[in-house]
CSV table of C-alpha atoms in Angstrom, one decimal:
chain,number,residue,atom,x,y,z
A,1,MET,CA,11.4,-31.5,14.3
A,2,THR,CA,12.9,-31.5,10.8
A,3,ASP,CA,16.4,-32.7,9.8
A,4,ALA,CA,16.8,-29.7,7.5
A,5,LEU,CA,15.8,-26.1,7.5
A,6,THR,CA,15.8,-23.8,4.5
A,7,VAL,CA,16.8,-20.2,5.4
A,8,SER,CA,17.2,-17.0,3.3
A,9,ALA,CA,19.5,-14.3,4.5
A,10,VAL,CA,18.5,-11.1,2.7
A,11,GLN,CA,21.2,-8.6,2.1
A,12,TYR,CA,19.1,-5.5,1.7
A,13,GLN,CA,19.7,-1.9,0.5
A,14,ALA,CA,17.1,0.1,2.2
A,15,LEU,CA,14.9,2.5,0.2
A,16,GLU,CA,14.4,6.1,1.0
A,17,GLY,CA,10.9,7.2,1.9
A,18,GLY,CA,10.4,5.5,5.3
A,19,ILE,CA,8.8,2.3,6.5
A,20,ILE,CA,6.0,1.8,3.9
A,21,PRO,CA,8.2,1.5,0.7
A,22,ASN,CA,10.6,-0.7,2.6
A,23,VAL,CA,7.7,-3.0,3.7
A,24,GLN,CA,6.7,-3.3,0.1
A,25,GLU,CA,10.2,-4.3,-0.9
A,26,HIS,CA,10.5,-6.7,2.0
A,27,VAL,CA,7.3,-8.4,0.6
A,28,ARG,CA,8.8,-8.8,-2.8
A,29,LEU,CA,12.0,-10.3,-1.4
A,30,ILE,CA,10.0,-12.7,0.8
A,31,GLU,CA,8.2,-13.9,-2.3
A,32,ASP,CA,11.7,-14.5,-3.9
A,33,ALA,CA,12.8,-16.5,-0.8
A,34,GLU,CA,9.5,-18.5,-1.0
A,35,SER,CA,10.5,-19.6,-4.5
A,36,HIS,CA,13.6,-21.1,-3.0
A,37,GLY,CA,11.7,-23.0,-0.3
A,38,ALA,CA,12.6,-20.8,2.6
A,39,ARG,CA,10.9,-21.3,6.0
A,40,LEU,CA,12.8,-18.5,7.7
A,41,VAL,CA,13.8,-15.1,6.1
A,42,VAL,CA,16.3,-12.8,8.0
A,43,PHE,CA,16.7,-9.2,7.1
A,44,PRO,CA,19.5,-6.8,8.3
A,45,GLU,CA,19.7,-4.3,11.2
A,46,LEU,CA,17.2,-1.4,10.7
A,47,SER,CA,16.1,-2.9,7.4
A,48,LEU,CA,12.7,-1.1,7.5
A,49,THR,CA,14.4,2.4,7.6
A,50,GLY,CA,18.1,1.9,6.8
A,51,TYR,CA,20.9,2.8,9.2
A,52,ASN,CA,20.5,6.5,9.6
A,53,LEU,CA,20.0,7.5,13.2
A,54,ALA,CA,19.3,11.1,12.3
A,55,LEU,CA,16.0,9.9,10.7
A,56,LEU,CA,14.8,8.7,14.1
A,57,ALA,CA,14.1,12.2,15.2
A,58,ALA,CA,10.9,11.8,13.3
A,59,ASP,CA,8.2,9.9,15.1
A,60,GLY,CA,7.2,8.2,11.8
A,61,SER,CA,10.5,6.3,11.7
A,62,TRP,CA,9.5,4.3,14.8
A,63,LEU,CA,7.3,1.3,14.9
A,64,GLN,CA,4.9,0.5,17.8
A,65,ARG,CA,2.7,-2.4,18.9
A,66,ASP,CA,0.1,-3.4,16.2
A,67,ASP,CA,1.5,-0.9,13.8
A,68,PRO,CA,-0.8,-0.9,10.7
A,69,ARG,CA,2.1,-0.2,8.4
A,70,LEU,CA,3.2,-3.9,8.9
A,71,ALA,CA,-0.1,-5.3,7.6
A,72,ASP,CA,1.4,-6.4,4.3
A,73,LEU,CA,4.3,-8.2,6.1
A,74,HIS,CA,1.8,-10.0,8.3
A,75,GLU,CA,-0.2,-11.0,5.2
A,76,ILE,CA,2.8,-12.4,3.2
A,77,CYS,CA,3.9,-14.4,6.2
A,78,ARG,CA,0.3,-15.8,6.6
A,79,ARG,CA,0.1,-16.6,2.9
A,80,THR,CA,3.5,-18.2,2.5
A,81,GLY,CA,3.9,-19.8,6.0
A,82,ILE,CA,7.3,-18.1,6.3
A,83,THR,CA,8.6,-16.6,9.5
A,84,VAL,CA,10.4,-13.2,8.9
A,85,VAL,CA,12.9,-11.3,11.0
A,86,ALA,CA,13.0,-7.6,10.1
A,87,GLY,CA,15.0,-4.7,11.6
A,88,ALA,CA,13.4,-1.6,13.0
A,89,ALA,CA,13.4,1.2,15.6
A,90,TYR,CA,10.6,0.3,18.0
A,91,ARG,CA,8.9,2.0,20.9
A,92,GLU,CA,7.5,-0.2,23.6
A,93,PRO,CA,4.1,0.7,25.1
A,94,ASP,CA,5.8,2.5,27.9
A,95,GLY,CA,7.9,4.6,25.4
A,96,THR,CA,11.2,2.7,25.9
A,97,PRO,CA,13.1,3.0,22.6
A,98,ARG,CA,14.6,-0.2,21.2
A,99,LEU,CA,16.9,-1.2,18.3
A,100,ALA,CA,14.8,-4.2,17.5
A,101,SER,CA,14.4,-7.4,15.5
A,102,LEU,CA,10.7,-8.0,14.7
A,103,VAL,CA,9.8,-11.6,14.3
A,104,ILE,CA,6.6,-12.0,12.3
A,105,HIS,CA,5.0,-15.4,12.4
A,106,PRO,CA,2.5,-16.9,9.9
A,107,ASP,CA,-0.1,-17.1,12.7
A,108,GLY,CA,-0.1,-13.3,13.0
A,109,THR,CA,1.9,-13.1,16.3
A,110,THR,CA,5.0,-10.9,16.6
A,111,GLU,CA,8.0,-11.4,18.9
A,112,LEU,CA,10.6,-8.8,19.6
A,113,GLY,CA,14.3,-9.1,20.2
A,114,PHE,CA,16.4,-6.1,21.3
A,115,LYS,CA,20.0,-5.2,20.6
A,116,THR,CA,22.0,-6.0,23.8
A,117,HIS,CA,25.3,-4.3,23.0
A,118,LEU,CA,24.6,-0.8,21.7
A,119,HIS,CA,27.5,0.8,19.9
A,120,GLY,CA,28.6,4.5,19.6
A,121,PRO,CA,25.8,7.0,19.2
A,122,GLU,CA,23.2,4.2,19.4
A,123,ARG,CA,23.6,4.6,23.2
A,124,ASP,CA,22.0,8.0,23.0
A,125,VAL,CA,19.0,6.8,21.1
A,126,PHE,CA,18.1,3.3,22.3
A,127,ALA,CA,17.8,1.4,25.6
A,128,ALA,CA,19.8,-1.9,25.6
A,129,GLY,CA,18.2,-5.3,25.7
A,130,ASP,CA,19.3,-8.2,27.9
A,131,GLY,CA,20.3,-11.1,25.7
A,132,ALA,CA,19.4,-12.9,22.5
A,133,LEU,CA,15.7,-13.7,21.8
A,134,MET,CA,15.3,-17.4,21.0
A,135,ILE,CA,12.6,-18.5,18.6
A,136,GLU,CA,11.6,-22.0,17.6
A,137,LEU,CA,10.8,-23.1,14.1
A,138,ASP,CA,10.3,-26.7,12.9
A,139,GLY,CA,12.1,-27.9,16.0
A,140,TRP,CA,15.1,-25.6,15.4
A,141,ASN,CA,16.1,-23.1,18.1
A,142,ILE,CA,17.2,-19.8,16.5
A,143,ALA,CA,18.9,-17.1,18.6
A,144,LEU,CA,18.7,-13.5,17.2
A,145,ALA,CA,21.6,-11.0,17.4
A,146,ILE,CA,21.9,-7.5,16.1
A,147,CYS,CA,25.3,-6.3,14.8
A,148,PHE,CA,27.7,-5.5,17.7
A,149,ASP,CA,26.1,-8.4,19.7
A,150,ALA,CA,28.1,-10.7,17.5
A,151,ALA,CA,31.3,-8.9,18.5
A,152,VAL,CA,30.7,-9.9,22.2
A,153,PRO,CA,31.4,-13.7,22.6
A,154,SER,CA,29.2,-14.0,25.7
A,155,HIS,CA,26.1,-13.1,23.7
A,156,SER,CA,26.4,-16.2,21.5
A,157,THR,CA,27.7,-18.3,24.4
A,158,GLY,CA,24.5,-17.5,26.4
A,159,ALA,CA,22.4,-18.4,23.3
A,160,ALA,CA,24.2,-21.7,22.9
A,161,GLN,CA,23.8,-22.6,26.6
A,162,ALA,CA,20.1,-22.0,26.1
A,163,GLY,CA,20.0,-24.5,23.3
A,164,ALA,CA,20.5,-22.5,20.1
A,165,ASP,CA,21.1,-24.4,16.9
A,166,ILE,CA,21.4,-21.2,14.8
A,167,TYR,CA,22.8,-17.8,15.6
A,168,ALA,CA,21.1,-15.3,13.2
A,169,VAL,CA,22.8,-11.9,13.0
A,170,SER,CA,21.1,-8.8,11.5
A,171,ALA,CA,23.9,-6.3,11.0
A,172,LEU,CA,25.7,-3.5,9.2
A,173,TYR,CA,29.3,-4.3,8.3
A,174,THR,CA,31.0,-1.7,6.1
A,175,GLN,CA,33.9,-1.7,3.7
A,176,ALA,CA,37.3,-2.6,5.4
A,177,GLU,CA,35.4,-4.7,7.9
A,178,GLU,CA,35.5,-7.9,5.8
A,179,ARG,CA,38.0,-9.6,8.1
A,180,ARG,CA,36.2,-8.6,11.2
A,181,LEU,CA,32.9,-9.9,9.8
A,182,GLY,CA,34.4,-13.3,8.8
A,183,LEU,CA,36.1,-13.7,12.2
A,184,HIS,CA,33.0,-12.8,14.2
A,185,LEU,CA,30.6,-15.1,12.3
A,186,GLY,CA,33.0,-18.0,12.0
A,187,ALA,CA,34.1,-17.9,15.6
A,188,ARG,CA,30.5,-17.6,16.9
A,189,ALA,CA,29.6,-20.7,14.9
A,190,MET,CA,32.7,-22.8,15.7
A,191,ASP,CA,33.0,-21.9,19.4
A,192,ASN,CA,29.4,-22.8,20.1
A,193,ARG,CA,28.9,-25.6,17.6
A,194,MET,CA,26.0,-24.1,15.8
A,195,PHE,CA,25.2,-22.5,12.4
A,196,ALA,CA,25.6,-18.7,12.0
A,197,ILE,CA,23.7,-16.5,9.6
A,198,LEU,CA,24.5,-13.0,8.6
A,199,ALA,CA,22.0,-10.6,6.9
A,200,ASN,CA,24.1,-7.5,6.2
A,201,LEU,CA,22.6,-4.1,5.2
A,202,GLY,CA,23.6,-3.4,1.6
A,203,GLY,CA,24.5,-0.4,-0.5
A,204,SER,CA,25.4,3.0,0.8
A,205,THR,CA,24.7,3.9,4.5
A,206,SER,CA,25.4,6.8,6.8
A,207,LEU,CA,28.4,4.7,8.2
A,208,GLY,CA,29.8,4.1,4.7
A,209,PRO,CA,29.3,1.6,1.9
A,210,SER,CA,28.4,-2.0,2.9
A,211,CYS,CA,31.0,-4.8,2.4
A,212,GLY,CA,28.2,-7.3,1.6
A,213,LEU,CA,29.2,-10.9,2.4
A,214,SER,CA,25.8,-11.9,3.8
A,215,GLY,CA,25.6,-15.7,4.2
A,216,PHE,CA,26.0,-18.8,6.2
A,217,TRP,CA,28.7,-20.5,8.4
A,218,GLY,CA,28.7,-24.1,9.6
A,219,PRO,CA,29.4,-25.4,13.1
A,220,ASP,CA,33.0,-26.0,12.0
A,221,GLY,CA,33.4,-22.2,11.5
A,222,PHE,CA,33.8,-22.5,7.7
A,223,GLU,CA,31.7,-20.3,5.4
A,224,LEU,CA,29.0,-22.2,3.5
A,225,LYS,CA,27.6,-19.6,1.2
A,226,LYS,CA,27.8,-15.8,0.7
A,227,ALA,CA,26.4,-13.0,-1.3
A,228,ALA,CA,28.1,-12.2,-4.6
A,229,GLY,CA,27.9,-8.4,-4.4
A,230,THR,CA,27.1,-5.5,-2.0
A,231,GLY,CA,23.6,-4.6,-3.0
A,232,THR,CA,20.3,-6.3,-2.4
A,233,GLU,CA,20.5,-10.1,-2.7
A,234,VAL,CA,18.7,-13.1,-1.4
A,235,VAL,CA,21.1,-15.8,-0.2
A,236,THR,CA,19.5,-19.2,0.6
A,237,ALA,CA,20.9,-22.3,2.2
A,238,ILE,CA,19.6,-25.6,3.5
A,239,LEU,CA,20.9,-26.2,7.0
A,240,GLN,CA,21.3,-29.9,7.9
A,241,ARG,CA,20.9,-31.1,11.5
A,242,SER,CA,23.4,-33.9,10.7
A,243,ALA,CA,26.1,-31.2,10.5
A,244,LEU,CA,25.3,-30.2,14.1
A,245,ARG,CA,25.4,-33.7,15.4
A,246,LYS,CA,29.0,-34.1,14.2
A,247,PHE,CA,30.2,-31.5,16.7
A,248,ARG,CA,27.9,-32.1,19.6
């Protein structure tokens, strides 16, 4: 167990052209995060394609188990020792469609977290998950959320009751949602006495332009660090366990 954990939240403007060019850009950004000492790197919702549900009509926009297109992501995680959370549309072996967070570990294993609270037309495309995936890294418990999950307090409460130290949200918040974003992340952190992280999809999306503001919130609900703009940016913070102890 470590007293501090260095985490990078990547605000990411997805590239056109599908999964392969986005994997390559993820690799570059993970290398950037490594230079800042990151042990965990969190990307936004659907980071490997961008948020455009119309694209999911093509089979090539979906990932599956042992997908060879992820080979370079597995390699950068192995080489750097970094654990990565990336966003994708994923088909389970039985064909169940999921809006997923893929957790790629340095040892080559992959864990999958699924969006619990689907929103709007997502309900026509995906099957809902059943709560936050919890991962462990250096003695820290990290619960994963995807976008609208953070708008439902019971999602983070369940994670906190299961022992989460960090609530990591991969999302898309657009312009005019700045206040909503800040209230969601600050409240989830403060109410549950844990850190909150946001990796927001950047740039232009099918839902409108991103409002940016990826970053970190402390267990007191106050913002610790945020992105400067609305495009691609790596935001890194060192989270201290002593800050958690003050509120627990």
